Amino acid sequence: MALFDKVSFLFRISRLLVLVAGCLLVFTGCATRQEFAKRDVSTGEMQAVMQDRPAELQSAYRRLLEEGQRNAVLNNMKLGLDARQLGYLDEAQKAFEAATLSISTVYADNEDAAKARSLWYEEGQKDFKGEPYERAMAFYYLGLNDLERGDFENARASFKSGIQQDAFAEEDQNRCDFASLIFMEGWASQLNNDMGISRDAYDEVKKWRPDFEEPFDKNTLVIIETGKSPRKVADGAGHSQLKFRRGRDFEEYRAEVSVNGGPYVEAYPMEDIYLQATTRGGRPVDNILKGKAVFRSQNVKIGSTLSSASEKVMMAASAMTAVPVVMAAGAALGLVSVTQMALAARSRVRADTRYWDNLPDSTHILPLKLTPGKYTLDVRFRNRFGSIIPGMKVVKKIEMTGDTLPLVWIKSRRELSQDLAY
């Protein structure tokens, strides 16, 4: 065989090998899609769960049953907040208790919990436990439920647990910057007459919110939630990077309250939930890339480098047509390059983009000093430019019957989970 024919043969073989490896890469990449079959639920099991459940929540309970343990925490989070918005506080309590119990089991500081958190398989295949901000918000809502029942001790414990979830970051312990949880711990302590604990909490809030004013002379707390939940998206090679985007299709950024027709007072913007999604202990996070994802990115980097080396060798071979062994070396390097990238894709590290879709974008607080009596709260909203949003208003009627009204909870809009929104 002439030298030219040998070179041509080797070149065709190299292209064939690279094509085969490339096909492996494509097919393996397709295998990372997050698709899950619903479990079969018997009619008897469904009826037993649905019995005496509110009609508006039955689709959420059905989804909880059908998706099973893998999505139980997520579905209980959604169900709990749906129930709160619809006025079913007992249902909300049970859902948040179930969600936080599961979270506490996995996100504890012990070896068994660490094994359960192992990242050496696709994130989306694991039981959902949520990002730190989602876990913290589950305890936040559980604490609000406790406050509304006048159980200040358990409310404080719930808020403290939420603080721990925010501070927890896999194998590292970071400080908590979730100001609303720290404030709520202080507020629950204040209502419980634990003034020392309350003052310590308020001092901590001031580290993150320097203009915060201690509400020691107030006896009623108005919490206003605005906007829509942060969103999770998969990005990067193989969709291994988890990134966050602010919620869409809302205008309200500020809330103002008028009491019994008096002047409007701006509620204090205590928390940006989107900011919580994109920080750890106050430090900005570009994306979530843990465990296996680090391995995958390194392999892709190596593969790209080898591809570059292969091209240079092939170019050298063009100038050295009398050296077919160089052509073989170039083909081998090309094959190794694609194989490396295929191996990376097969590591199945697609980011878990399941998320709590009916959370707010922000929370605002307005502590008040009220005497016993009936009150009408008129709440209006402003956009990011400071303009009042026409037609967007919430009216809340409350009655103060004792010395303390622990909580008035207001949302700018009813934002039910996707299970109930259609």
Short mmCIF file of C-alpha atoms in Angstrom, two decimals:
data_model
loop_
_atom_site.label_atom_id
_atom_site.label_comp_id
_atom_site.label_asym_id
_atom_site.label_seq_id
_atom_site.Cartn_x
_atom_site.Cartn_y
_atom_site.Cartn_z
CA MET A 1 0.00 0.00 0.00
CA ALA A 2 1.40 3.38 -0.99
CA LEU A 3 2.27 5.87 1.72
CA PHE A 4 -0.57 8.16 0.62
CA ASP A 5 -3.08 5.28 0.84
CA LYS A 6 -1.86 4.38 4.34
CA VAL A 7 -2.24 7.92 5.52
CA SER A 8 -5.71 8.14 3.98
CA PHE A 9 -6.73 4.84 5.59
CA LEU A 10 -5.52 5.93 9.03
CA PHE A 11 -7.31 9.23 8.68
CA ARG A 12 -10.60 7.50 7.81
CA ILE A 13 -10.22 5.12 10.74
CA SER A 14 -9.55 8.00 13.12
CA ARG A 15 -12.65 9.84 11.95
CA LEU A 16 -14.74 6.68 12.35
CA LEU A 17 -13.48 6.11 15.89
CA VAL A 18 -14.17 9.69 16.88
CA LEU A 19 -17.65 9.47 15.34
CA VAL A 20 -18.45 6.33 17.32
CA ALA A 21 -17.22 7.90 20.55
CA GLY A 22 -19.21 11.02 19.75
CA CYS A 23 -22.38 8.97 19.34
CA LEU A 24 -21.74 7.42 22.72
CA LEU A 25 -21.47 10.90 24.13
CA VAL A 26 -24.76 11.99 22.57
CA PHE A 27 -26.70 8.94 23.71
CA THR A 28 -25.25 9.04 27.19
CA GLY A 29 -26.02 12.73 27.47
CA CYS A 30 -29.65 12.02 26.61
CA ALA A 31 -29.81 9.60 29.53
CA THR A 32 -29.48 12.47 32.00
CA ARG A 33 -33.05 13.69 31.51
CA GLN A 34 -35.02 13.83 34.75
CA GLU A 35 -38.04 11.68 34.07
CA PHE A 36 -39.74 9.69 36.80
CA ALA A 37 -42.67 7.31 36.76
CA LYS A 38 -45.50 7.85 39.22
CA ARG A 39 -46.11 5.06 41.68
CA ASP A 40 -49.29 3.02 41.47
CA VAL A 41 -51.70 4.01 44.23
CA SER A 42 -54.60 1.71 45.02
CA THR A 43 -58.12 3.08 45.15
CA GLY A 44 -58.34 2.16 48.83
CA GLU A 45 -55.13 4.01 49.70
CA MET A 46 -56.24 7.07 47.74
CA GLN A 47 -59.66 7.12 49.38
CA ALA A 48 -58.17 6.74 52.85
CA VAL A 49 -55.94 9.76 52.35
CA MET A 50 -58.57 11.88 50.61
CA GLN A 51 -61.22 11.27 53.25
CA ASP A 52 -62.17 14.56 54.93
CA ARG A 53 -59.50 16.50 53.01
CA PRO A 54 -60.52 19.93 51.70
CA ALA A 55 -61.65 19.73 48.09
CA GLU A 56 -59.25 22.51 47.05
CA LEU A 57 -56.27 20.48 48.26
CA GLN A 58 -57.15 17.04 46.92
CA SER A 59 -55.06 17.37 43.77
CA ALA A 60 -52.06 18.24 45.93
CA TYR A 61 -52.64 15.20 48.13
CA ARG A 62 -53.01 13.02 45.04
CA ARG A 63 -49.64 14.24 43.75
CA LEU A 64 -48.10 13.60 47.17
CA LEU A 65 -49.26 9.99 47.00
CA GLU A 66 -48.38 9.34 43.37
CA GLU A 67 -44.85 10.78 43.52
CA GLY A 68 -44.01 9.00 46.76
CA GLN A 69 -40.93 9.45 48.90
CA ARG A 70 -38.75 10.93 46.15
CA ASN A 71 -40.81 14.13 46.10
CA ALA A 72 -42.48 13.95 49.52
CA VAL A 73 -40.61 16.90 51.03
CA LEU A 74 -41.20 19.11 47.99
CA ASN A 75 -44.87 18.22 47.78
CA ASN A 76 -45.39 18.76 51.50
CA MET A 77 -43.73 22.18 51.20
CA LYS A 78 -46.07 23.14 48.37
CA LEU A 79 -49.09 21.62 50.10
CA GLY A 80 -48.32 23.41 53.37
CA LEU A 81 -48.13 26.84 51.73
CA ASP A 82 -51.19 26.16 49.58
CA ALA A 83 -53.11 25.22 52.72
CA ARG A 84 -51.98 28.40 54.52
CA GLN A 85 -53.17 30.56 51.65
CA LEU A 86 -56.52 28.78 51.52
CA GLY A 87 -57.01 29.06 55.30
CA TYR A 88 -56.51 25.40 56.24
CA LEU A 89 -53.98 25.90 59.03
CA ASP A 90 -54.28 22.37 60.44
CA GLU A 91 -53.46 20.92 57.02
CA ALA A 92 -50.56 23.34 56.71
CA GLN A 93 -49.25 22.33 60.12
CA LYS A 94 -49.22 18.63 59.25
CA ALA A 95 -47.56 19.23 55.88
CA PHE A 96 -44.78 21.42 57.28
CA GLU A 97 -44.22 19.05 60.19
CA ALA A 98 -43.77 16.17 57.72
CA ALA A 99 -41.41 18.20 55.51
CA THR A 100 -39.24 19.49 58.37
CA LEU A 101 -39.04 16.08 60.04
CA SER A 102 -37.59 14.58 56.86
CA ILE A 103 -35.22 17.53 56.42
CA SER A 104 -34.00 17.19 60.00
CA THR A 105 -33.27 13.51 59.47
CA VAL A 106 -31.03 14.07 56.45
CA TYR A 107 -29.45 17.43 57.31
CA ALA A 108 -28.05 16.56 60.69
CA ASP A 109 -24.43 16.61 61.84
CA ASN A 110 -23.72 12.87 61.91
CA GLU A 111 -22.19 10.17 59.72
CA ASP A 112 -25.46 8.54 58.68
CA ALA A 113 -26.85 11.86 57.49
CA ALA A 114 -23.64 12.53 55.57
CA LYS A 115 -24.05 9.22 53.72
CA ALA A 116 -27.64 10.10 52.88
CA ARG A 117 -26.43 13.36 51.39
CA SER A 118 -23.95 11.62 49.13
CA LEU A 119 -23.68 13.34 45.76
CA TRP A 120 -22.19 10.39 43.88
CA TYR A 121 -25.23 9.96 41.67
CA GLU A 122 -27.56 12.25 39.77
CA GLU A 123 -29.00 14.96 41.98
CA GLY A 124 -32.43 14.69 40.40
CA GLN A 125 -32.63 10.99 41.25
CA LYS A 126 -32.40 11.60 44.99
CA ASP A 127 -35.19 12.28 47.45
CA PHE A 128 -35.82 16.02 47.35
CA LYS A 129 -34.66 17.93 50.42
CA GLY A 130 -34.26 21.34 48.82
CA GLU A 131 -31.60 24.01 48.79
CA PRO A 132 -30.76 25.77 52.08
CA TYR A 133 -33.20 28.62 51.44
CA GLU A 134 -36.04 26.16 50.80
CA ARG A 135 -35.30 24.14 53.91
CA ALA A 136 -35.06 27.33 55.96
CA MET A 137 -38.42 28.54 54.62
CA ALA A 138 -40.10 25.26 55.59
CA PHE A 139 -39.13 25.91 59.21
CA TYR A 140 -40.10 29.57 58.79
CA TYR A 141 -43.68 28.65 57.88
CA LEU A 142 -43.85 26.02 60.60
CA GLY A 143 -42.83 28.76 63.04
CA LEU A 144 -45.53 31.10 61.70
CA ASN A 145 -48.10 28.39 62.33
CA ASP A 146 -46.83 28.02 65.90
CA LEU A 147 -47.04 31.78 66.43
CA GLU A 148 -50.62 31.89 65.24
CA ARG A 149 -51.51 29.23 67.79
CA GLY A 150 -49.76 31.17 70.56
CA ASP A 151 -47.07 28.49 70.96
CA PHE A 152 -44.12 30.84 71.28
CA GLU A 153 -41.62 28.23 72.52
CA ASN A 154 -42.12 25.94 69.55
CA ALA A 155 -42.19 28.92 67.21
CA ARG A 156 -38.76 29.98 68.43
CA ALA A 157 -37.47 26.42 68.07
CA SER A 158 -38.73 26.30 64.48
CA PHE A 159 -37.06 29.58 63.59
CA LYS A 160 -33.79 28.42 65.18
CA SER A 161 -33.96 25.23 63.11
CA GLY A 162 -34.41 27.34 59.99
CA ILE A 163 -31.35 29.37 60.95
CA GLN A 164 -29.34 26.16 61.25
CA GLN A 165 -30.46 25.04 57.79
CA ASP A 166 -29.36 28.33 56.28
CA ALA A 167 -25.99 28.07 58.00
CA PHE A 168 -25.51 24.45 56.95
CA ALA A 169 -23.61 23.97 53.69
CA GLU A 170 -22.74 20.30 53.17
CA GLU A 171 -19.49 19.55 54.99
CA ASP A 172 -18.91 23.13 56.05
CA GLN A 173 -20.65 25.28 58.64
CA ASN A 174 -21.21 28.87 57.56
CA ARG A 175 -22.83 31.80 59.31
CA CYS A 176 -26.51 32.51 58.74
CA ASP A 177 -27.58 35.68 56.93
CA PHE A 178 -31.31 34.89 56.89
CA ALA A 179 -32.35 38.07 58.67
CA SER A 180 -36.07 37.30 58.73
CA LEU A 181 -35.50 34.02 60.58
CA ILE A 182 -33.22 35.69 63.09
CA PHE A 183 -35.78 38.45 63.58
CA MET A 184 -38.60 35.93 64.02
CA GLU A 185 -36.57 34.13 66.69
CA GLY A 186 -36.28 37.46 68.48
CA TRP A 187 -39.98 38.24 68.04
CA ALA A 188 -41.08 34.84 69.37
CA SER A 189 -38.75 35.31 72.35
CA GLN A 190 -40.14 38.80 72.97
CA LEU A 191 -43.70 37.44 73.03
CA ASN A 192 -42.51 34.74 75.42
CA ASN A 193 -40.95 37.39 77.71
CA ASP A 194 -37.43 36.05 77.10
CA MET A 195 -36.06 39.52 76.62
CA GLY A 196 -32.38 38.60 76.81
CA ILE A 197 -32.72 36.08 73.97
CA SER A 198 -34.80 38.58 72.03
CA ARG A 199 -32.22 41.34 72.37
CA ASP A 200 -29.42 39.01 71.24
CA ALA A 201 -31.42 38.08 68.15
CA TYR A 202 -32.18 41.70 67.29
CA ASP A 203 -28.51 42.58 67.69
CA GLU A 204 -27.72 39.83 65.18
CA VAL A 205 -30.31 41.22 62.77
CA LYS A 206 -28.56 44.60 62.87
CA LYS A 207 -25.39 43.00 61.51
CA TRP A 208 -27.27 42.32 58.28
CA ARG A 209 -29.82 45.16 58.44
CA PRO A 210 -28.07 48.17 60.07
CA ASP A 211 -31.19 50.36 59.84
CA PHE A 212 -33.38 47.82 61.62
CA GLU A 213 -35.22 49.20 64.67
CA GLU A 214 -35.97 46.97 67.65
CA PRO A 215 -39.74 46.52 68.14
CA PHE A 216 -39.74 46.15 71.93
CA ASP A 217 -42.63 48.61 72.27
CA LYS A 218 -44.83 46.75 69.73
CA ASN A 219 -47.29 43.92 70.30
CA THR A 220 -48.49 43.01 66.80
CA LEU A 221 -46.48 41.92 63.76
CA VAL A 222 -47.67 42.33 60.18
CA ILE A 223 -45.79 40.17 57.67
CA ILE A 224 -46.32 40.91 53.98
CA GLU A 225 -45.03 38.61 51.25
CA THR A 226 -44.60 39.88 47.71
CA GLY A 227 -43.70 38.49 44.31
CA LYS A 228 -43.02 35.00 43.04
CA SER A 229 -40.57 32.26 43.89
CA PRO A 230 -36.96 32.08 42.67
CA ARG A 231 -36.53 29.55 39.87
CA LYS A 232 -33.91 26.86 39.42
CA VAL A 233 -32.34 26.16 36.02
CA ALA A 234 -29.71 23.70 34.84
CA ASP A 235 -26.73 25.18 33.04
CA GLY A 236 -23.23 24.28 31.90
CA ALA A 237 -21.88 21.12 30.30
CA GLY A 238 -24.33 18.27 30.75
CA HIS A 239 -26.65 20.60 32.69
CA SER A 240 -24.58 19.91 35.80
CA GLN A 241 -24.64 23.46 37.16
CA LEU A 242 -27.62 24.58 39.19
CA LYS A 243 -28.34 28.28 38.77
CA PHE A 244 -31.06 30.53 40.09
CA ARG A 245 -33.26 33.08 38.40
CA ARG A 246 -35.61 35.59 39.97
CA GLY A 247 -39.31 34.86 39.65
CA ARG A 248 -41.21 36.24 36.67
CA ASP A 249 -44.41 38.15 35.98
CA PHE A 250 -44.73 40.33 39.06
CA GLU A 251 -44.25 44.04 39.71
CA GLU A 252 -44.59 44.51 43.45
CA TYR A 253 -41.35 45.28 45.31
CA ARG A 254 -42.54 47.46 48.20
CA ALA A 255 -45.57 47.32 50.50
CA GLU A 256 -47.29 50.13 52.44
CA VAL A 257 -49.92 49.76 55.15
CA SER A 258 -52.68 52.09 56.31
CA VAL A 259 -54.40 51.31 59.62
CA ASN A 260 -58.06 52.38 59.90
CA GLY A 261 -57.68 54.93 57.14
CA GLY A 262 -54.56 56.54 58.56
CA PRO A 263 -51.42 57.47 56.60
CA TYR A 264 -49.62 54.77 54.69
CA VAL A 265 -46.43 53.48 56.31
CA GLU A 266 -43.87 51.44 54.37
CA ALA A 267 -43.30 47.93 55.68
CA TYR A 268 -39.63 47.16 56.29
CA PRO A 269 -38.15 44.99 53.49
CA MET A 270 -36.67 42.25 55.65
CA GLU A 271 -35.79 39.46 53.20
CA ASP A 272 -35.06 38.91 49.53
CA ILE A 273 -35.69 35.19 48.99
CA TYR A 274 -33.94 35.24 45.63
CA LEU A 275 -30.85 36.69 47.31
CA GLN A 276 -31.02 33.87 49.84
CA ALA A 277 -31.08 31.36 46.99
CA THR A 278 -27.90 32.85 45.53
CA THR A 279 -25.82 33.25 48.69
CA ARG A 280 -24.29 31.10 51.39
CA GLY A 281 -23.71 32.94 54.64
CA GLY A 282 -23.81 36.24 52.75
CA ARG A 283 -21.29 35.10 50.15
CA PRO A 284 -22.44 35.20 46.49
CA VAL A 285 -22.90 31.88 44.69
CA ASP A 286 -22.72 31.73 40.90
CA ASN A 287 -23.98 28.16 40.69
CA ILE A 288 -24.27 24.97 42.71
CA LEU A 289 -21.66 22.47 41.58
CA LYS A 290 -20.88 19.77 44.15
CA GLY A 291 -19.31 16.33 44.41
CA LYS A 292 -19.55 14.52 41.12
CA ALA A 293 -20.08 17.73 39.21
CA VAL A 294 -16.50 18.74 40.02
CA PHE A 295 -15.31 15.46 38.60
CA ARG A 296 -17.33 15.99 35.45
CA SER A 297 -16.06 19.48 34.78
CA GLN A 298 -12.47 18.31 35.21
CA ASN A 299 -12.99 15.54 32.70
CA VAL A 300 -14.53 17.91 30.18
CA LYS A 301 -11.58 20.24 30.63
CA ILE A 302 -9.13 17.40 30.04
CA GLY A 303 -11.09 16.27 27.00
CA SER A 304 -11.03 19.72 25.45
CA THR A 305 -7.31 20.02 26.02
CA LEU A 306 -6.68 16.68 24.36
CA SER A 307 -8.86 17.70 21.41
CA SER A 308 -6.65 20.73 20.95
CA ALA A 309 -3.52 18.59 21.14
CA SER A 310 -4.98 16.18 18.59
CA GLU A 311 -5.63 18.99 16.12
CA LYS A 312 -2.04 20.24 16.44
CA VAL A 313 -0.63 16.78 15.85
CA MET A 314 -2.86 16.32 12.80
CA MET A 315 -1.69 19.68 11.45
CA ALA A 316 1.90 18.58 11.96
CA ALA A 317 1.11 15.37 10.11
CA SER A 318 -0.08 17.35 7.11
CA ALA A 319 3.36 18.85 6.90
CA MET A 320 5.01 15.47 7.50
CA THR A 321 3.18 13.24 5.02
CA ALA A 322 5.97 10.72 5.24
CA VAL A 323 5.21 9.88 8.91
CA PRO A 324 1.96 7.86 9.15
CA VAL A 325 2.64 6.97 12.79
CA VAL A 326 2.07 10.63 13.64
CA MET A 327 -1.35 10.38 12.04
CA ALA A 328 -2.13 7.39 14.22
CA ALA A 329 -1.08 9.31 17.29
CA GLY A 330 -3.40 12.16 16.33
CA ALA A 331 -6.30 9.77 15.87
CA ALA A 332 -5.63 8.17 19.24
CA LEU A 333 -5.58 11.53 20.97
CA GLY A 334 -8.85 12.49 19.30
CA LEU A 335 -10.46 9.26 20.47
CA VAL A 336 -9.22 9.73 24.04
CA SER A 337 -10.56 13.29 24.01
CA VAL A 338 -14.10 12.30 23.07
CA THR A 339 -14.00 9.30 25.37
CA GLN A 340 -13.09 11.56 28.27
CA MET A 341 -16.06 13.78 27.53
CA ALA A 342 -18.35 10.78 27.11
CA LEU A 343 -17.17 9.45 30.46
CA ALA A 344 -17.96 12.81 32.01
CA ALA A 345 -21.47 12.77 30.56
CA ARG A 346 -22.06 9.26 31.88
CA SER A 347 -21.40 10.42 35.42
CA ARG A 348 -25.07 11.54 35.42
CA VAL A 349 -24.67 14.76 37.35
CA ARG A 350 -27.56 16.72 35.89
CA ALA A 351 -28.54 19.43 38.35
CA ASP A 352 -31.74 18.95 40.31
CA THR A 353 -34.08 21.69 39.11
CA ARG A 354 -37.07 20.73 41.22
CA TYR A 355 -38.03 23.73 43.32
CA TRP A 356 -40.64 25.14 45.69
CA ASP A 357 -42.66 27.10 43.18
CA ASN A 358 -45.14 28.99 45.41
CA LEU A 359 -42.64 30.77 47.65
CA PRO A 360 -42.62 34.59 47.59
CA ASP A 361 -39.86 36.78 46.20
CA SER A 362 -39.56 38.97 49.32
CA THR A 363 -40.90 39.40 52.84
CA HIS A 364 -41.65 42.68 54.61
CA ILE A 365 -42.50 43.38 58.26
CA LEU A 366 -44.40 46.11 60.10
CA PRO A 367 -44.50 45.84 63.91
CA LEU A 368 -47.46 47.75 65.41
CA LYS A 369 -48.67 48.85 68.83
CA LEU A 370 -52.39 48.11 68.99
CA THR A 371 -54.95 48.30 71.77
CA PRO A 372 -57.94 45.91 71.95
CA GLY A 373 -60.40 46.62 69.18
CA LYS A 374 -61.18 46.09 65.49
CA TYR A 375 -58.86 47.27 62.74
CA THR A 376 -58.81 47.45 58.95
CA LEU A 377 -55.42 47.21 57.27
CA ASP A 378 -55.20 48.55 53.71
CA VAL A 379 -52.08 47.39 51.90
CA ARG A 380 -50.90 48.87 48.62
CA PHE A 381 -47.81 48.05 46.58
CA ARG A 382 -45.15 49.91 44.63
CA ASN A 383 -43.03 48.71 41.72
CA ARG A 384 -39.24 48.88 41.48
CA PHE A 385 -39.46 52.48 40.27
CA GLY A 386 -41.47 53.59 43.30
CA SER A 387 -44.80 53.99 41.50
CA ILE A 388 -48.02 52.73 43.08
CA ILE A 389 -49.35 49.68 41.21
CA PRO A 390 -52.93 50.49 40.09
CA GLY A 391 -55.58 48.02 41.17
CA MET A 392 -53.27 45.98 43.38
CA LYS A 393 -54.46 46.19 46.96
CA VAL A 394 -55.16 43.90 49.90
CA VAL A 395 -57.63 44.68 52.70
CA LYS A 396 -57.29 42.74 55.94
CA LYS A 397 -59.67 43.02 58.90
CA ILE A 398 -58.35 41.98 62.31
CA GLU A 399 -59.50 42.11 65.90
CA MET A 400 -57.26 42.63 68.91
CA THR A 401 -58.86 40.86 71.87
CA GLY A 402 -55.99 40.68 74.34
CA ASP A 403 -52.59 42.15 74.99
CA THR A 404 -50.92 40.44 72.01
CA LEU A 405 -51.88 39.61 68.44
CA PRO A 406 -48.91 37.45 67.44
CA LEU A 407 -49.17 37.65 63.67
CA VAL A 408 -51.01 39.18 60.73
CA TRP A 409 -49.94 37.38 57.54
CA ILE A 410 -50.65 39.03 54.18
CA LYS A 411 -49.69 38.08 50.64
CA SER A 412 -49.69 40.46 47.69
CA ARG A 413 -51.25 37.73 45.56
CA ARG A 414 -52.53 34.21 45.96
CA GLU A 415 -49.70 32.15 44.55
CA LEU A 416 -50.75 28.51 44.65
CA SER A 417 -48.39 25.74 43.59
CA GLN A 418 -48.50 24.50 40.01
CA ASP A 419 -50.54 21.53 41.21
CA LEU A 420 -53.44 23.81 42.13
CA ALA A 421 -52.92 26.78 39.85
CA TYR A 422 -54.74 25.50 36.78
#
